[in-house]
Amino acid sequence: MNNSEMLIIYFSHSNNTKQLAEWIQSKTNAGIIRIEPEVPYPSGYQETIDEMSRQNKGKILPPFKKVDVNIQDYDTIFFGYPVWDMRLPPVVRTFLRDNDFSGKTILPFNTHAGYGTGKSVSEIKEFAPNAKVADAFSVRDSNIKGAKNEVEKWVGTVFH
Ligand SMILES: Cc1cc2nc3c(=O)[nH]c(=O)nc-3n(C[C@H](O)[C@H](O)[C@H](O)COP(=O)(O)O)c2cc1C
């Protein structure tokens, strides 16, 4: 595998998905980029739910902070996010819309509270229509602490 052609992109609000991203990083040595909304989501759980609902209902795609990376330099992209409302977090949709993933292979990974991937992968396909999108690797938030081996095993299978 040529690690210089792999990139990890992730969004994480409470750092669960960040943990997975870091394990993937240490296994692959790939570059790593965090998606950050220009206006951070609130720190309180209910406040975040409310803001997400407002954005989802209004079809609002909130802007993200500019990142210093050229996605065109990469072929394979590990793409991480928490499942929100059985979907992608709104700012993740913005990121997909505003970057060109044509011809890229997207390897989604996510964390969730027990309800799984939902329709987040079909949303990745919708917002990155010309990418090749794999099935998601998914970890329940309460299982993250013990999931390092599982993450490394998944990373291994990606390259066989
Ligand atoms: C706004 C919001 C919406 C959520 N929606 C879902 C959901 O639909 N299904 C689910 O299983 N977990 C849901 N969760 C739980 C998170 O997906 C889970 O805790 C995740 O690991 C958080 O990842 P992070 O720390 O990387 O942000 C939600 C959490 C938040 C804050």
PDB file of C-alpha atoms and ligand atoms in Angstrom:
ATOM      1  CA  MET A   1       0.000   0.000   0.000  1.00  0.00           C
ATOM      2  CA  ASN A   2       1.200   3.471  -0.778  1.00  0.00           C
ATOM      3  CA  ASN A   3       0.408   5.534   2.291  1.00  0.00           C
ATOM      4  CA  SER A   4       1.121   8.811   0.555  1.00  0.00           C
ATOM      5  CA  GLU A   5      -2.070   8.308  -1.451  1.00  0.00           C
ATOM      6  CA  MET A   6      -4.283   7.809   1.592  1.00  0.00           C
ATOM      7  CA  LEU A   7      -5.940  10.468   3.672  1.00  0.00           C
ATOM      8  CA  ILE A   8      -8.101  10.373   6.790  1.00  0.00           C
ATOM      9  CA  ILE A   9     -10.851  12.984   7.012  1.00  0.00           C
ATOM     10  CA  TYR A  10     -13.125  13.050  10.022  1.00  0.00           C
ATOM     11  CA  PHE A  11     -15.585  15.093  12.005  1.00  0.00           C
ATOM     12  CA  SER A  12     -15.976  14.458  15.713  1.00  0.00           C
ATOM     13  CA  HIS A  13     -17.984  16.487  18.180  1.00  0.00           C
ATOM     14  CA  SER A  14     -17.172  14.699  21.436  1.00  0.00           C
ATOM     15  CA  ASN A  15     -13.969  12.937  20.270  1.00  0.00           C
ATOM     16  CA  ASN A  16     -15.270   9.365  19.944  1.00  0.00           C
ATOM     17  CA  THR A  17     -14.752   9.315  16.191  1.00  0.00           C
ATOM     18  CA  LYS A  18     -11.441  11.126  16.734  1.00  0.00           C
ATOM     19  CA  GLN A  19     -10.212   8.088  18.659  1.00  0.00           C
ATOM     20  CA  LEU A  20     -10.951   5.804  15.715  1.00  0.00           C
ATOM     21  CA  ALA A  21      -9.303   8.269  13.328  1.00  0.00           C
ATOM     22  CA  GLU A  22      -6.151   8.282  15.443  1.00  0.00           C
ATOM     23  CA  TRP A  23      -5.952   4.501  15.514  1.00  0.00           C
ATOM     24  CA  ILE A  24      -6.362   4.415  11.734  1.00  0.00           C
ATOM     25  CA  GLN A  25      -3.646   7.055  11.493  1.00  0.00           C
ATOM     26  CA  SER A  26      -1.173   5.132  13.605  1.00  0.00           C
ATOM     27  CA  LYS A  27      -1.812   1.976  11.579  1.00  0.00           C
ATOM     28  CA  THR A  28      -1.523   3.638   8.146  1.00  0.00           C
ATOM     29  CA  ASN A  29       0.624   6.747   8.623  1.00  0.00           C
ATOM     30  CA  ALA A  30      -1.857   8.520   6.373  1.00  0.00           C
ATOM     31  CA  GLY A  31      -2.404  12.268   6.603  1.00  0.00           C
ATOM     32  CA  ILE A  32      -5.245  13.318   8.862  1.00  0.00           C
ATOM     33  CA  ILE A  33      -7.703  16.187   8.553  1.00  0.00           C
ATOM     34  CA  ARG A  34     -10.447  17.214  11.002  1.00  0.00           C
ATOM     35  CA  ILE A  35     -13.602  18.863   9.701  1.00  0.00           C
ATOM     36  CA  GLU A  36     -14.494  21.795  11.942  1.00  0.00           C
ATOM     37  CA  PRO A  37     -17.615  23.899  11.542  1.00  0.00           C
ATOM     38  CA  GLU A  38     -16.977  27.647  11.400  1.00  0.00           C
ATOM     39  CA  VAL A  39     -19.497  27.984  14.202  1.00  0.00           C
ATOM     40  CA  PRO A  40     -18.907  25.092  16.601  1.00  0.00           C
ATOM     41  CA  TYR A  41     -21.881  22.982  17.620  1.00  0.00           C
ATOM     42  CA  PRO A  42     -22.901  23.710  21.231  1.00  0.00           C
ATOM     43  CA  SER A  43     -21.215  21.709  23.967  1.00  0.00           C
ATOM     44  CA  GLY A  44     -24.451  20.590  25.641  1.00  0.00           C
ATOM     45  CA  TYR A  45     -26.059  17.424  24.276  1.00  0.00           C
ATOM     46  CA  GLN A  46     -29.599  18.757  23.977  1.00  0.00           C
ATOM     47  CA  GLU A  47     -28.369  22.054  22.518  1.00  0.00           C
ATOM     48  CA  THR A  48     -26.452  20.114  19.862  1.00  0.00           C
ATOM     49  CA  ILE A  49     -29.536  18.036  19.058  1.00  0.00           C
ATOM     50  CA  ASP A  50     -31.555  21.255  18.731  1.00  0.00           C
ATOM     51  CA  GLU A  51     -29.012  22.902  16.437  1.00  0.00           C
ATOM     52  CA  MET A  52     -28.693  19.767  14.301  1.00  0.00           C
ATOM     53  CA  SER A  53     -32.493  19.529  14.012  1.00  0.00           C
ATOM     54  CA  ARG A  54     -32.715  23.173  13.001  1.00  0.00           C
ATOM     55  CA  GLN A  55     -30.099  22.606  10.281  1.00  0.00           C
ATOM     56  CA  ASN A  56     -31.648  19.331   9.087  1.00  0.00           C
ATOM     57  CA  LYS A  57     -35.141  20.765   8.935  1.00  0.00           C
ATOM     58  CA  GLY A  58     -33.986  23.906   7.145  1.00  0.00           C
ATOM     59  CA  LYS A  59     -31.664  21.934   4.821  1.00  0.00           C
ATOM     60  CA  ILE A  60     -28.905  24.210   6.117  1.00  0.00           C
ATOM     61  CA  LEU A  61     -25.363  23.225   5.208  1.00  0.00           C
ATOM     62  CA  PRO A  62     -23.165  25.076   7.731  1.00  0.00           C
ATOM     63  CA  PRO A  63     -19.721  26.247   6.549  1.00  0.00           C
ATOM     64  CA  PHE A  64     -16.542  24.519   7.716  1.00  0.00           C
ATOM     65  CA  LYS A  65     -13.110  25.983   8.462  1.00  0.00           C
ATOM     66  CA  LYS A  66     -10.853  25.946   5.429  1.00  0.00           C
ATOM     67  CA  VAL A  67      -8.427  23.042   5.473  1.00  0.00           C
ATOM     68  CA  ASP A  68      -4.979  23.070   3.973  1.00  0.00           C
ATOM     69  CA  VAL A  69      -5.179  19.948   1.831  1.00  0.00           C
ATOM     70  CA  ASN A  70      -5.664  19.071  -1.806  1.00  0.00           C
ATOM     71  CA  ILE A  71      -7.939  16.067  -1.971  1.00  0.00           C
ATOM     72  CA  GLN A  72      -6.868  15.534  -5.568  1.00  0.00           C
ATOM     73  CA  ASP A  73      -3.508  14.311  -4.237  1.00  0.00           C
ATOM     74  CA  TYR A  74      -5.190  11.242  -2.706  1.00  0.00           C
ATOM     75  CA  ASP A  75      -6.903   8.115  -4.049  1.00  0.00           C
ATOM     76  CA  THR A  76      -8.279   6.532  -0.900  1.00  0.00           C
ATOM     77  CA  ILE A  77     -10.033   8.428   1.833  1.00  0.00           C
ATOM     78  CA  PHE A  78     -10.962   7.106   5.254  1.00  0.00           C
ATOM     79  CA  PHE A  79     -14.005   9.188   6.095  1.00  0.00           C
ATOM     80  CA  GLY A  80     -15.209   9.336   9.709  1.00  0.00           C
ATOM     81  CA  TYR A  81     -18.179  10.897  11.476  1.00  0.00           C
ATOM     82  CA  PRO A  82     -20.648  10.313  14.312  1.00  0.00           C
ATOM     83  CA  VAL A  83     -24.106   9.233  13.161  1.00  0.00           C
ATOM     84  CA  TRP A  84     -26.491  12.082  13.919  1.00  0.00           C
ATOM     85  CA  ASP A  85     -30.214  11.569  13.596  1.00  0.00           C
ATOM     86  CA  MET A  86     -29.456   8.417  11.555  1.00  0.00           C
ATOM     87  CA  ARG A  87     -27.715  10.663   9.013  1.00  0.00           C
ATOM     88  CA  LEU A  88     -24.469  12.527   8.442  1.00  0.00           C
ATOM     89  CA  PRO A  89     -23.913  15.584  10.632  1.00  0.00           C
ATOM     90  CA  PRO A  90     -24.904  18.619   8.505  1.00  0.00           C
ATOM     91  CA  VAL A  91     -21.349  20.030   8.381  1.00  0.00           C
ATOM     92  CA  VAL A  92     -20.144  16.715   6.945  1.00  0.00           C
ATOM     93  CA  ARG A  93     -22.640  17.071   4.130  1.00  0.00           C
ATOM     94  CA  THR A  94     -21.241  20.563   3.457  1.00  0.00           C
ATOM     95  CA  PHE A  95     -17.705  19.190   3.313  1.00  0.00           C
ATOM     96  CA  LEU A  96     -18.693  16.533   0.785  1.00  0.00           C
ATOM     97  CA  ARG A  97     -20.604  19.019  -1.332  1.00  0.00           C
ATOM     98  CA  ASP A  98     -17.757  21.536  -1.427  1.00  0.00           C
ATOM     99  CA  ASN A  99     -14.956  19.130  -2.339  1.00  0.00           C
ATOM    100  CA  ASP A 100     -14.541  17.031  -5.453  1.00  0.00           C
ATOM    101  CA  PHE A 101     -14.380  13.328  -4.626  1.00  0.00           C
ATOM    102  CA  SER A 102     -14.748  12.157  -8.234  1.00  0.00           C
ATOM    103  CA  GLY A 103     -12.888   8.912  -8.801  1.00  0.00           C
ATOM    104  CA  LYS A 104     -11.870   8.599  -5.146  1.00  0.00           C
ATOM    105  CA  THR A 105     -12.499   5.560  -2.997  1.00  0.00           C
ATOM    106  CA  ILE A 106     -14.237   6.589   0.216  1.00  0.00           C
ATOM    107  CA  LEU A 107     -14.001   4.208   3.174  1.00  0.00           C
ATOM    108  CA  PRO A 108     -16.602   5.404   5.689  1.00  0.00           C
ATOM    109  CA  PHE A 109     -16.233   4.777   9.405  1.00  0.00           C
ATOM    110  CA  ASN A 110     -18.541   6.001  12.114  1.00  0.00           C
ATOM    111  CA  THR A 111     -19.500   5.862  15.762  1.00  0.00           C
ATOM    112  CA  HIS A 112     -23.050   5.841  17.094  1.00  0.00           C
ATOM    113  CA  ALA A 113     -25.013   5.219  20.274  1.00  0.00           C
ATOM    114  CA  GLY A 114     -26.513   1.899  19.253  1.00  0.00           C
ATOM    115  CA  TYR A 115     -28.650   2.606  16.215  1.00  0.00           C
ATOM    116  CA  GLY A 116     -25.975   1.974  13.595  1.00  0.00           C
ATOM    117  CA  THR A 117     -25.069   3.631  10.322  1.00  0.00           C
ATOM    118  CA  GLY A 118     -28.625   4.626   9.354  1.00  0.00           C
ATOM    119  CA  LYS A 119     -28.729   6.316   5.968  1.00  0.00           C
ATOM    120  CA  SER A 120     -25.372   8.058   6.373  1.00  0.00           C
ATOM    121  CA  VAL A 121     -23.635   6.007   3.679  1.00  0.00           C
ATOM    122  CA  SER A 122     -26.351   6.689   1.123  1.00  0.00           C
ATOM    123  CA  GLU A 123     -25.920  10.371   1.960  1.00  0.00           C
ATOM    124  CA  ILE A 124     -22.203  10.120   1.260  1.00  0.00           C
ATOM    125  CA  LYS A 125     -23.121   8.686  -2.152  1.00  0.00           C
ATOM    126  CA  GLU A 126     -25.601  11.496  -2.684  1.00  0.00           C
ATOM    127  CA  PHE A 127     -23.136  14.266  -1.798  1.00  0.00           C
ATOM    128  CA  ALA A 128     -20.097  12.657  -3.466  1.00  0.00           C
ATOM    129  CA  PRO A 129     -21.871  11.153  -6.474  1.00  0.00           C
ATOM    130  CA  ASN A 130     -18.774  10.225  -8.467  1.00  0.00           C
ATOM    131  CA  ALA A 131     -16.875   8.513  -5.685  1.00  0.00           C
ATOM    132  CA  LYS A 132     -16.662   4.802  -5.018  1.00  0.00           C
ATOM    133  CA  VAL A 133     -18.133   4.407  -1.539  1.00  0.00           C
ATOM    134  CA  ALA A 134     -17.529   1.274   0.550  1.00  0.00           C
ATOM    135  CA  ASP A 135     -19.763  -0.056   3.321  1.00  0.00           C
ATOM    136  CA  ALA A 136     -19.214   1.656   6.664  1.00  0.00           C
ATOM    137  CA  PHE A 137     -17.108   0.333   9.501  1.00  0.00           C
ATOM    138  CA  SER A 138     -19.118   1.181  12.569  1.00  0.00           C
ATOM    139  CA  VAL A 139     -18.479   1.130  16.319  1.00  0.00           C
ATOM    140  CA  ARG A 140     -20.985   1.752  19.095  1.00  0.00           C
ATOM    141  CA  ASP A 141     -19.791   4.573  21.368  1.00  0.00           C
ATOM    142  CA  SER A 142     -19.881   2.411  24.512  1.00  0.00           C
ATOM    143  CA  ASN A 143     -17.557  -0.120  22.804  1.00  0.00           C
ATOM    144  CA  ILE A 144     -14.896   2.310  21.603  1.00  0.00           C
ATOM    145  CA  LYS A 145     -12.415   1.787  24.434  1.00  0.00           C
ATOM    146  CA  GLY A 146     -11.992  -1.882  23.518  1.00  0.00           C
ATOM    147  CA  ALA A 147     -12.191  -1.442  19.756  1.00  0.00           C
ATOM    148  CA  LYS A 148      -8.551  -0.769  18.818  1.00  0.00           C
ATOM    149  CA  ASN A 149      -7.923  -4.317  17.537  1.00  0.00           C
ATOM    150  CA  GLU A 150     -11.163  -4.324  15.591  1.00  0.00           C
ATOM    151  CA  VAL A 151     -10.214  -1.008  13.969  1.00  0.00           C
ATOM    152  CA  GLU A 152      -6.773  -2.295  13.023  1.00  0.00           C
ATOM    153  CA  LYS A 153      -8.285  -5.481  11.627  1.00  0.00           C
ATOM    154  CA  TRP A 154     -10.661  -3.445   9.474  1.00  0.00           C
ATOM    155  CA  VAL A 155      -7.811  -1.270   8.201  1.00  0.00           C
ATOM    156  CA  GLY A 156      -5.987  -4.478   7.281  1.00  0.00           C
ATOM    157  CA  THR A 157      -8.931  -5.874   5.301  1.00  0.00           C
ATOM    158  CA  VAL A 158      -9.182  -2.696   3.267  1.00  0.00           C
ATOM    159  CA  PHE A 159      -5.883  -3.491   1.595  1.00  0.00           C
ATOM    160  CA  HIS A 160      -6.518  -7.104   0.657  1.00  0.00           C
TER     161      HIS A 160
HETATM  162  C1  LIG B   1     -26.773  15.649  17.750  1.00  0.00           C
HETATM  163  C2  LIG B   1     -26.564  14.165  17.980  1.00  0.00           C
HETATM  164  C3  LIG B   1     -27.333  13.242  17.272  1.00  0.00           C
HETATM  165  C4  LIG B   1     -27.121  11.870  17.457  1.00  0.00           C
HETATM  166  N1  LIG B   1     -27.861  10.981  16.727  1.00  0.00           N
HETATM  167  C5  LIG B   1     -27.629   9.647  16.858  1.00  0.00           C
HETATM  168  C6  LIG B   1     -28.354   8.691  16.086  1.00  0.00           C
HETATM  169  O1  LIG B   1     -29.211   9.031  15.247  1.00  0.00           O
HETATM  170  N2  LIG B   1     -28.099   7.372  16.278  1.00  0.00           N
HETATM  171  C7  LIG B   1     -27.164   6.942  17.174  1.00  0.00           C
HETATM  172  O2  LIG B   1     -26.960   5.731  17.303  1.00  0.00           O
HETATM  173  N3  LIG B   1     -26.431   7.823  17.911  1.00  0.00           N
HETATM  174  C8  LIG B   1     -26.638   9.158  17.773  1.00  0.00           C
HETATM  175  N4  LIG B   1     -25.889  10.056  18.510  1.00  0.00           N
HETATM  176  C9  LIG B   1     -24.794   9.562  19.356  1.00  0.00           C
HETATM  177  C10 LIG B   1     -23.427   9.748  18.666  1.00  0.00           C
HETATM  178  O3  LIG B   1     -23.455   9.280  17.322  1.00  0.00           O
HETATM  179  C11 LIG B   1     -22.319   8.969  19.371  1.00  0.00           C
HETATM  180  O4  LIG B   1     -22.268   9.287  20.735  1.00  0.00           O
HETATM  181  C12 LIG B   1     -20.981   9.222  18.709  1.00  0.00           C
HETATM  182  O5  LIG B   1     -20.028   8.270  19.161  1.00  0.00           O
HETATM  183  C13 LIG B   1     -20.423  10.611  18.963  1.00  0.00           C
HETATM  184  O6  LIG B   1     -19.219  10.723  18.256  1.00  0.00           O
HETATM  185  P1  LIG B   1     -18.193  11.944  18.420  1.00  0.00           P
HETATM  186  O7  LIG B   1     -17.685  11.904  19.850  1.00  0.00           O
HETATM  187  O8  LIG B   1     -17.109  11.633  17.447  1.00  0.00           O
HETATM  188  O9  LIG B   1     -18.911  13.209  18.141  1.00  0.00           O
HETATM  189  C14 LIG B   1     -26.121  11.430  18.368  1.00  0.00           C
HETATM  190  C15 LIG B   1     -25.383  12.370  19.090  1.00  0.00           C
HETATM  191  C16 LIG B   1     -25.588  13.713  18.911  1.00  0.00           C
HETATM  192  C17 LIG B   1     -24.785  14.715  19.692  1.00  0.00           C
END
